[in-house]
Amino acid sequence: MSEARFSVGIDLGTTHCVLSYTEIDNENQQTQAILGIPQLVAPGQVEQREALPSFLFLPNAAQFDSQQLALPWSQEYPVTGQFARDLGQKTPDRLISSAKSWLCHSQVDRRSGILPIDAPEDVTRLSPFDASKVYLQHLHSAWQQQFPDAPLNEQQVVITVPASFDPAARELTMAAAAEAGLDHAVLLEEPQAALYSWIAKAGDNWRVQVSVGDIILVVDIGGGTTDLSLMAVSEEQGALQLTRIAVGDHILLGGDNMDLTLAHVVAQKLAQRGNRLQPWQINGLAHACRSAKETLLSDNDTQQVPLVVPSRGSSLMGGSLRAELTRDEVQRVLIEGFFPVVPADAAPQKRGRAALSTVSLPFEQDAAITRHLAAFLQKQKQASEHLHGFNGDNANSFMHPTAILFNGGVAKADNIVTRITEVVNSWLSSEQDNGLKVLTGIDVDQAVAKGASYYGQVRLGDGIRIRGGTAAAYYVGIESAMPAIPGMPPPMEAYCLAPFGMEEGTEANLPSQVFSLVVGEPVRFSFYESKTRREDQPGTRLDFWSEEELTELPEIEVTLHSDKYKAGDTASVQLLASINELGTLQLSAMDVNSDDHWQVSFDTRN
Amino acid sequence: MEQNYGFFTRLSMAFKMIFSGAYTRTLLQPVAAEPEVPQVEIKEHNQDSALQLISLLQKEGRLVDFINEDINSFADEQVAAAARVVHQGVKKALAEHVSFTPVSETPEGESITLAADYNRSQWQLTGNVAGQPPFTGTVIHKGWQVTEMKLPAVVEGTNLNVVAAAEVEL
């Protein structure tokens, strides 16, 4: 890369995208600015906003004149951003939302046109991958329009992903960025970005606020997802060191669920008064509940907030629907529903799924975020063991964080922040530990983008860098060699390819296992990850594991094309794992008999 | 003999009579050498931004709907519910597009003295206006001024007269 002038952070969010940038100046620390993103806000009207809502609308060919959908840089199809979101309120079948959650949905082909799921016949559907690409292209164009002399691809670009993204979702994000013209972009986990933003804001003072031995729990509750991470503060050669020691599972629960839940509560109340609501009114209610919720959760003096769902016709006074949301309802539905007081050994409740269901996102069955949090801390109780300076005192039944950082739109509600802190504190005091330090000061709407931009500077110069490497160990499944038993699949062994915490720009030691692969056609492997097995090294074989330890990921696929072999021949290969400088895991198959090697793909469903 | 003034000259004389003191002076500076024929530039109004603003206030706050309804035929409760929609929406629309600050830093009800060179467009004198500045009086209304206004860019050919399109559900 030539000399980059800017460090650019892109928060490719589930509900909003934000781009933050900093001029790289080695003399002075610069603050992170936010790019105004031009987008359609009405037919023929383009406005710069600080966020690009992550929505795509696929209009009918006869719905608009082409100039009504023009952007400064192109005619736009699909409609992206605020206007797409507005259109989708009234025509939901043509709206793509939460594409990012689909991008990490391992049960679907993420590169095939499936969105919107309920689209009418005339719609050419887009893949989750395409949708991510469109957002990135939009951001790319917006940048280029404002900085024509500083091509974005020549800047230091950092794109954030959820910490819980699996290798395939990360690779797809990188591929989408490359197709959007950003092939030098680097990935960063969102909770890390939030912590970087906090460090940038705190300046040198951060070293006073946290100290060696601290474990920071980052709770990021966005519009659609909840992301959890643990960061440890240790000391190395006299300097403070930050290490990301654990990440949580992808939890599809966020602020939008809360707004919709409140809307249904109010709708029920209205139904009891004899008003049956239509779907558009529920949408309107959810919209009204969002701001009412923020008022009630931040201002303890307000007892109730009136809600009005405006009529669709022009008679506003005659046709509007009135209701109210009370403090008690918000307390009962949101605080007790999503953040109940639970013991430290709580586990998310599971209920049986219906045998038949439509293709949809795997929404959480248990809405209680505090239970997910409890499960995460239990699972990660040994996460700091390998770190120098942390005692491996395992009398504790769960990981004890000492500080907490909140991020995401939901963190604007003081009462939710307070409730989560109280619940974790009650767990800590049940095992005779002190309460949490609450780290504050970040702007929850922009922290991820700003933190990413800050991280870009850190990569180029000095400043504290959070270490961590991969948040999981990766395994490939091998069928055990044993006599066939009718009716029993041969038992599988898991063979470790990449250890936990593998750092960027490193390779795993080549495991000696040789695999036989058929040449000329795709060969598939079972693929597993573990977020808890920190001790396994490449080459470790497991013949037994519990369901909590190893999670099966989408199969990985390799196709060998070679002049040296005839199609149908078998080649002997070793698998090699590495993490490139951009932060994605790569697997290659190395021919043991020649210097051929092949790239292994994580995304097989196409 | 009646002098035959052109339209703009007459207009400018009218302005001269309306505006007092310094404002007129600054406005007329370029032609101060010929005080007998004062001229001002009258801007042709481009109504685009006004239409855009109406459209925004309608879209977010349903203002045009609200104003065009017969308020007398509804109960206070219904008017109040509609007013909430208007208040919340108009507030949002203005907050996103217009920044206001008060003109007067002195709070309403308190005494203020305006020096001779006070800005005539920012301060309006009422009541017993007599004598020479400095003027001392009480701030009745703190005034508002727009410090920044950002409206969407408009694609050539967009019909801004349609401040709200008719909606047809299929």
mmCIF file of C-alpha atoms in Angstrom, chain B:
data_model
loop_
_atom_site.group_PDB
_atom_site.id
_atom_site.type_symbol
_atom_site.label_atom_id
_atom_site.label_comp_id
_atom_site.label_asym_id
_atom_site.label_seq_id
_atom_site.Cartn_x
_atom_site.Cartn_y
_atom_site.Cartn_z
ATOM 1 C CA MET B 1 -43.833 67.191 -11.984
ATOM 2 C CA GLU B 2 -43.975 63.664 -10.756
ATOM 3 C CA GLN B 3 -40.834 61.750 -11.070
ATOM 4 C CA ASN B 4 -41.116 58.497 -12.935
ATOM 5 C CA TYR B 5 -39.413 55.898 -10.729
ATOM 6 C CA GLY B 6 -38.846 52.375 -12.000
ATOM 7 C CA PHE B 7 -40.318 49.442 -10.106
ATOM 8 C CA PHE B 8 -37.091 48.512 -8.335
ATOM 9 C CA THR B 9 -36.341 52.053 -7.388
ATOM 10 C CA ARG B 10 -39.751 52.366 -5.807
ATOM 11 C CA LEU B 11 -39.251 49.087 -4.025
ATOM 12 C CA SER B 12 -35.893 50.174 -2.726
ATOM 13 C CA MET B 13 -37.360 53.391 -1.454
ATOM 14 C CA ALA B 14 -39.991 51.381 0.324
ATOM 15 C CA PHE B 15 -37.257 49.296 1.892
ATOM 16 C CA LYS B 16 -35.441 52.401 2.885
ATOM 17 C CA MET B 17 -38.467 53.583 4.730
ATOM 18 C CA ILE B 18 -39.021 50.243 6.456
ATOM 19 C CA PHE B 19 -35.486 49.640 7.539
ATOM 20 C CA SER B 20 -33.958 52.047 9.936
ATOM 21 C CA GLY B 21 -30.408 53.189 10.589
ATOM 22 C CA ALA B 22 -27.409 50.946 10.218
ATOM 23 C CA TYR B 23 -29.120 48.116 8.387
ATOM 24 C CA THR B 24 -30.040 50.375 5.542
ATOM 25 C CA ARG B 25 -26.606 51.908 5.624
ATOM 26 C CA THR B 26 -24.803 48.594 5.257
ATOM 27 C CA LEU B 27 -27.215 47.463 2.633
ATOM 28 C CA LEU B 28 -26.786 50.617 0.647
ATOM 29 C CA GLN B 29 -23.086 51.034 1.059
ATOM 30 C CA PRO B 30 -22.142 50.420 -2.592
ATOM 31 C CA VAL B 31 -24.294 53.262 -3.849
ATOM 32 C CA ALA B 32 -23.655 55.621 -0.964
ATOM 33 C CA ALA B 33 -21.959 58.049 -3.344
ATOM 34 C CA GLU B 34 -25.286 58.785 -5.029
ATOM 35 C CA PRO B 35 -27.669 58.997 -2.096
ATOM 36 C CA GLU B 36 -30.440 60.497 -4.182
ATOM 37 C CA VAL B 37 -30.984 57.250 -6.161
ATOM 38 C CA PRO B 38 -30.693 54.436 -3.616
ATOM 39 C CA GLN B 39 -30.788 50.935 -5.088
ATOM 40 C CA VAL B 40 -30.935 47.501 -3.535
ATOM 41 C CA GLU B 41 -30.733 44.085 -5.066
ATOM 42 C CA ILE B 42 -33.989 42.204 -4.745
ATOM 43 C CA LYS B 43 -33.394 38.495 -4.777
ATOM 44 C CA GLU B 44 -35.592 36.369 -6.972
ATOM 45 C CA HIS B 45 -36.972 33.699 -4.685
ATOM 46 C CA ASN B 46 -36.217 30.101 -5.445
ATOM 47 C CA GLN B 47 -38.994 28.268 -3.667
ATOM 48 C CA ASP B 48 -37.345 24.864 -3.732
ATOM 49 C CA SER B 49 -36.080 24.882 -0.197
ATOM 50 C CA ALA B 50 -39.383 26.176 1.159
ATOM 51 C CA LEU B 51 -41.170 23.325 -0.599
ATOM 52 C CA GLN B 52 -38.645 20.859 0.725
ATOM 53 C CA LEU B 53 -39.156 22.117 4.239
ATOM 54 C CA ILE B 54 -42.935 21.804 3.942
ATOM 55 C CA SER B 55 -42.451 18.308 2.608
ATOM 56 C CA LEU B 56 -40.211 17.393 5.534
ATOM 57 C CA LEU B 57 -42.613 18.816 8.079
ATOM 58 C CA GLN B 58 -45.435 16.858 6.457
ATOM 59 C CA LYS B 59 -43.464 13.649 6.201
ATOM 60 C CA GLU B 60 -42.145 13.621 9.730
ATOM 61 C CA GLY B 61 -44.796 15.657 11.496
ATOM 62 C CA ARG B 62 -47.895 15.499 9.267
ATOM 63 C CA LEU B 63 -48.111 19.279 9.517
ATOM 64 C CA VAL B 64 -50.061 19.861 6.294
ATOM 65 C CA ASP B 65 -52.589 17.187 7.275
ATOM 66 C CA PHE B 66 -52.978 18.728 10.701
ATOM 67 C CA ILE B 67 -53.463 22.293 9.517
ATOM 68 C CA ASN B 68 -55.930 21.306 6.812
ATOM 69 C CA GLU B 69 -58.242 19.439 9.128
ATOM 70 C CA ASP B 70 -61.248 21.134 10.697
ATOM 71 C CA ILE B 71 -60.089 21.339 14.278
ATOM 72 C CA ASN B 72 -63.524 22.339 15.579
ATOM 73 C CA SER B 73 -65.104 19.010 14.744
ATOM 74 C CA PHE B 74 -62.819 16.994 17.015
ATOM 75 C CA ALA B 75 -62.676 16.516 20.744
ATOM 76 C CA ASP B 76 -59.724 17.931 22.659
ATOM 77 C CA GLU B 77 -58.458 14.413 23.247
ATOM 78 C CA GLN B 78 -58.244 13.722 19.525
ATOM 79 C CA VAL B 79 -56.608 17.062 18.852
ATOM 80 C CA ALA B 80 -54.105 16.393 21.601
ATOM 81 C CA ALA B 81 -53.198 12.971 20.158
ATOM 82 C CA ALA B 82 -52.681 14.489 16.722
ATOM 83 C CA ALA B 83 -50.702 17.358 18.234
ATOM 84 C CA ARG B 84 -48.294 14.838 19.734
ATOM 85 C CA VAL B 85 -47.618 13.411 16.307
ATOM 86 C CA VAL B 86 -47.042 16.903 14.941
ATOM 87 C CA HIS B 87 -44.904 18.038 17.843
ATOM 88 C CA GLN B 88 -42.696 14.974 17.879
ATOM 89 C CA GLY B 89 -42.329 14.845 14.100
ATOM 90 C CA VAL B 90 -41.774 18.545 13.489
ATOM 91 C CA LYS B 91 -39.278 18.601 16.312
ATOM 92 C CA LYS B 92 -37.398 15.706 14.754
ATOM 93 C CA ALA B 93 -37.479 17.232 11.269
ATOM 94 C CA LEU B 94 -36.217 20.581 12.526
ATOM 95 C CA ALA B 95 -33.592 19.017 14.769
ATOM 96 C CA GLU B 96 -32.199 17.094 11.824
ATOM 97 C CA HIS B 97 -32.124 19.975 9.392
ATOM 98 C CA VAL B 98 -32.029 23.293 11.198
ATOM 99 C CA SER B 99 -29.927 24.553 14.112
ATOM 100 C CA PHE B 100 -31.364 27.397 16.170
ATOM 101 C CA THR B 101 -29.858 29.618 18.799
ATOM 102 C CA PRO B 102 -31.516 32.460 20.695
ATOM 103 C CA VAL B 103 -30.558 35.948 19.522
ATOM 104 C CA SER B 104 -30.434 37.351 23.019
ATOM 105 C CA GLU B 105 -28.061 35.925 25.545
ATOM 106 C CA THR B 106 -29.766 38.058 28.145
ATOM 107 C CA PRO B 107 -32.733 36.089 29.507
ATOM 108 C CA GLU B 108 -36.263 37.254 28.914
ATOM 109 C CA GLY B 109 -37.465 39.686 31.579
ATOM 110 C CA GLU B 110 -34.028 41.129 32.229
ATOM 111 C CA SER B 111 -32.664 44.509 31.334
ATOM 112 C CA ILE B 112 -30.422 45.124 28.352
ATOM 113 C CA THR B 113 -28.665 48.077 26.785
ATOM 114 C CA LEU B 114 -28.221 48.267 23.023
ATOM 115 C CA ALA B 115 -25.281 50.353 21.823
ATOM 116 C CA ALA B 116 -25.601 52.725 18.882
ATOM 117 C CA ASP B 117 -24.227 50.168 16.464
ATOM 118 C CA TYR B 118 -26.574 47.367 17.506
ATOM 119 C CA ASN B 119 -27.560 44.964 14.742
ATOM 120 C CA ARG B 120 -30.915 46.175 13.474
ATOM 121 C CA SER B 121 -31.858 42.812 12.025
ATOM 122 C CA GLN B 122 -31.303 41.045 15.311
ATOM 123 C CA TRP B 123 -33.079 43.433 17.625
ATOM 124 C CA GLN B 124 -36.514 44.918 17.259
ATOM 125 C CA LEU B 125 -37.443 47.907 19.417
ATOM 126 C CA THR B 126 -41.011 48.292 20.690
ATOM 127 C CA GLY B 127 -42.861 50.436 23.204
ATOM 128 C CA ASN B 128 -41.630 53.920 23.957
ATOM 129 C CA VAL B 129 -39.026 54.261 21.249
ATOM 130 C CA ALA B 130 -37.584 57.775 21.522
ATOM 131 C CA GLY B 131 -34.284 59.628 21.651
ATOM 132 C CA GLN B 132 -30.844 58.411 20.702
ATOM 133 C CA PRO B 133 -29.119 55.089 21.320
ATOM 134 C CA PRO B 134 -27.820 53.500 23.479
ATOM 135 C CA PHE B 135 -31.289 52.174 24.277
ATOM 136 C CA THR B 136 -32.065 50.440 27.534
ATOM 137 C CA GLY B 137 -35.051 48.152 27.851
ATOM 138 C CA THR B 138 -36.318 44.739 28.888
ATOM 139 C CA VAL B 139 -35.926 41.605 26.795
ATOM 140 C CA ILE B 140 -39.472 40.451 26.034
ATOM 141 C CA HIS B 141 -38.638 37.699 23.551
ATOM 142 C CA LYS B 142 -35.163 36.241 23.251
ATOM 143 C CA GLY B 143 -35.480 35.781 19.478
ATOM 144 C CA TRP B 144 -34.256 32.904 17.365
ATOM 145 C CA GLN B 145 -31.726 32.696 14.622
ATOM 146 C CA VAL B 146 -30.849 29.837 12.374
ATOM 147 C CA THR B 147 -27.149 29.049 12.556
ATOM 148 C CA GLU B 148 -27.209 26.193 10.132
ATOM 149 C CA MET B 149 -29.703 24.719 7.708
ATOM 150 C CA LYS B 150 -29.111 21.610 5.688
ATOM 151 C CA LEU B 151 -31.742 20.354 3.297
ATOM 152 C CA PRO B 152 -31.472 17.330 1.019
ATOM 153 C CA ALA B 153 -29.908 17.862 -2.390
ATOM 154 C CA VAL B 154 -32.487 17.616 -5.144
ATOM 155 C CA VAL B 155 -32.100 15.660 -8.337
ATOM 156 C CA GLU B 156 -32.798 17.753 -11.441
ATOM 157 C CA GLY B 157 -36.366 17.268 -12.601
ATOM 158 C CA THR B 158 -37.829 16.398 -9.203
ATOM 159 C CA ASN B 159 -41.283 17.890 -8.742
ATOM 160 C CA LEU B 160 -41.024 19.554 -5.348
ATOM 161 C CA ASN B 161 -44.555 20.910 -5.540
ATOM 162 C CA VAL B 162 -45.734 17.457 -4.535
ATOM 163 C CA VAL B 163 -44.959 17.782 -0.850
ATOM 164 C CA ALA B 164 -46.607 14.429 -0.144
ATOM 165 C CA ALA B 165 -47.356 11.877 -2.829
ATOM 166 C CA ALA B 166 -50.774 10.234 -2.791
ATOM 167 C CA GLU B 167 -50.522 6.706 -1.472
ATOM 168 C CA VAL B 168 -52.234 3.764 -3.160
ATOM 169 C CA GLU B 169 -52.153 0.352 -1.540
ATOM 170 C CA LEU B 170 -52.154 -2.633 -3.915
#
